[in-house]
Amino acid sequence: PPDFKIVVHEYRVDKDPLGNASKTRYRLEATVDSAVFPCVWASFSEISNVVNICKSSYKNTHLSSSFPTFPARCFDLRVNQFGEEFLQERKANLESFFRNLTGFPRICERAELLRFLNVPVGGPASL
């Protein structure tokens, strides 16, 4: 199988028109063997959505129970979700998740994930 990696390089907090923090985006970069693809900025929700689409494709297979667990959402109103400590921890959790995900069987063939990461659809074999 190809050497498929997804790296979370950094994050940024987007502001609303009044200058208040509104959404955090993570800069993701995919590499397949030695090919590096253009980075994509995505929110936690956008990443979660594409992961759920990929996970659903394994439903009713022997692999469904071993699909990597996506980091939990934070619903605690006492937690500052735009604070440095929270964002560093979430970035680390996403990095760990992606390390597990890229080792999952045939994940590098999922068109939804490849399109999301700016990797040519057809998979790494088409490179």
Coordinates of C-alpha atoms in Angstrom, one line a residue:
P1 CA 0.0 0.0 0.0
P2 CA 1.1 3.6 -0.6
D3 CA 2.6 5.7 2.2
F4 CA -0.4 7.9 3.0
K5 CA -0.1 10.6 5.6
I6 CA -2.3 13.5 6.8
V7 CA -0.6 16.2 8.8
V8 CA -2.2 18.9 10.9
H9 CA 0.2 21.8 10.5
E10 CA -1.5 24.6 12.4
Y11 CA -4.8 26.1 13.2
R12 CA -6.3 29.6 13.0
V13 CA -9.4 31.1 14.7
D14 CA -11.7 32.9 12.2
K15 CA -13.5 36.0 13.4
D16 CA -17.0 37.2 12.8
P17 CA -17.7 40.7 11.4
L18 CA -17.6 42.1 15.0
G19 CA -14.2 40.6 15.6
N20 CA -15.3 37.8 17.9
A21 CA -13.9 34.3 17.6
S22 CA -16.3 32.3 15.5
K23 CA -14.7 29.1 14.1
T24 CA -11.4 27.3 14.3
R25 CA -9.9 25.9 11.1
Y26 CA -7.0 23.4 10.9
R27 CA -4.5 23.3 8.0
L28 CA -4.3 19.8 6.7
E29 CA -1.7 18.4 4.3
A30 CA -1.9 15.0 2.6
T31 CA 1.2 13.2 1.3
V32 CA 1.1 10.0 -0.7
D33 CA 4.5 8.4 -1.1
S34 CA 6.7 11.4 -2.0
A35 CA 3.8 13.6 -3.5
V36 CA 2.6 16.5 -1.3
F37 CA -0.8 17.9 -2.1
P38 CA -2.0 21.5 -1.6
C39 CA -3.2 22.2 2.0
V40 CA -6.8 22.5 2.9
W41 CA -8.2 24.6 5.8
A42 CA -11.1 22.9 7.4
S43 CA -13.1 23.2 10.6
F44 CA -13.5 20.4 13.1
S45 CA -17.1 19.9 11.9
E46 CA -16.0 19.7 8.2
I47 CA -13.4 17.1 9.1
S48 CA -15.9 15.2 11.2
N49 CA -18.4 15.2 8.3
V50 CA -16.0 13.7 5.8
V51 CA -14.8 11.1 8.4
N52 CA -18.4 10.1 9.0
I53 CA -18.9 9.6 5.3
C54 CA -15.8 7.4 5.1
K55 CA -16.8 5.5 8.2
S56 CA -20.3 4.8 6.8
S57 CA -18.7 3.1 3.8
Y58 CA -17.4 0.4 6.2
K59 CA -20.8 -0.2 7.7
N60 CA -21.8 -3.9 7.7
T61 CA -18.3 -5.0 7.1
H62 CA -15.8 -6.8 9.5
L63 CA -13.9 -3.5 9.7
S64 CA -16.6 -1.3 11.0
S65 CA -15.9 -2.0 14.7
S66 CA -12.2 -1.2 14.3
F67 CA -12.6 2.2 12.4
P68 CA -10.5 4.8 14.4
T69 CA -12.5 6.9 16.8
F70 CA -12.8 10.6 15.9
P71 CA -11.9 13.0 18.7
A72 CA -14.9 13.9 20.8
R73 CA -16.7 17.2 20.5
C74 CA -16.7 19.5 23.5
F75 CA -20.1 20.6 24.8
D76 CA -18.8 22.0 28.1
L77 CA -19.8 25.7 28.1
R78 CA -17.1 26.3 30.8
V79 CA -14.4 25.4 28.3
N80 CA -12.9 28.2 26.1
Q81 CA -12.9 26.4 22.7
F82 CA -10.8 29.2 21.3
G83 CA -8.2 29.1 24.1
E84 CA -4.6 28.1 23.3
E85 CA -4.6 25.1 25.6
F86 CA -7.9 23.6 24.2
L87 CA -6.7 24.2 20.6
Q88 CA -3.3 22.6 21.2
E89 CA -5.0 19.5 22.7
R90 CA -7.5 19.3 19.9
K91 CA -4.7 19.6 17.3
A92 CA -2.8 16.8 19.0
N93 CA -6.0 14.6 19.1
L94 CA -6.6 15.2 15.4
E95 CA -2.9 14.3 14.6
S96 CA -3.3 11.1 16.5
F97 CA -6.6 10.3 14.8
F98 CA -5.1 10.9 11.4
R99 CA -2.1 8.6 12.2
N100 CA -4.6 5.8 13.0
L101 CA -6.9 6.6 10.1
T102 CA -4.1 6.5 7.4
G103 CA -3.2 3.0 8.6
F104 CA -6.8 1.8 8.2
P105 CA -7.3 -0.6 5.3
R106 CA -8.1 1.0 1.9
I107 CA -8.8 4.4 3.4
C108 CA -6.5 5.9 0.8
E109 CA -9.0 4.8 -1.8
R110 CA -12.0 6.7 -0.4
A111 CA -12.9 9.3 -3.0
E112 CA -14.6 11.5 -0.4
L113 CA -11.5 11.8 1.7
L114 CA -9.2 12.3 -1.3
R115 CA -11.3 15.1 -2.7
F116 CA -11.5 16.7 0.7
L117 CA -7.7 16.7 0.9
N118 CA -7.0 17.8 -2.7
V119 CA -5.6 14.4 -3.7
P120 CA -6.5 13.3 -7.2
V121 CA -9.5 10.9 -7.1
G122 CA -8.5 7.6 -8.4
G123 CA -6.3 7.2 -5.4
P124 CA -2.6 7.1 -4.8
A125 CA -2.2 4.4 -7.5
S126 CA -3.2 7.0 -10.1
L127 CA -0.2 9.2 -9.2

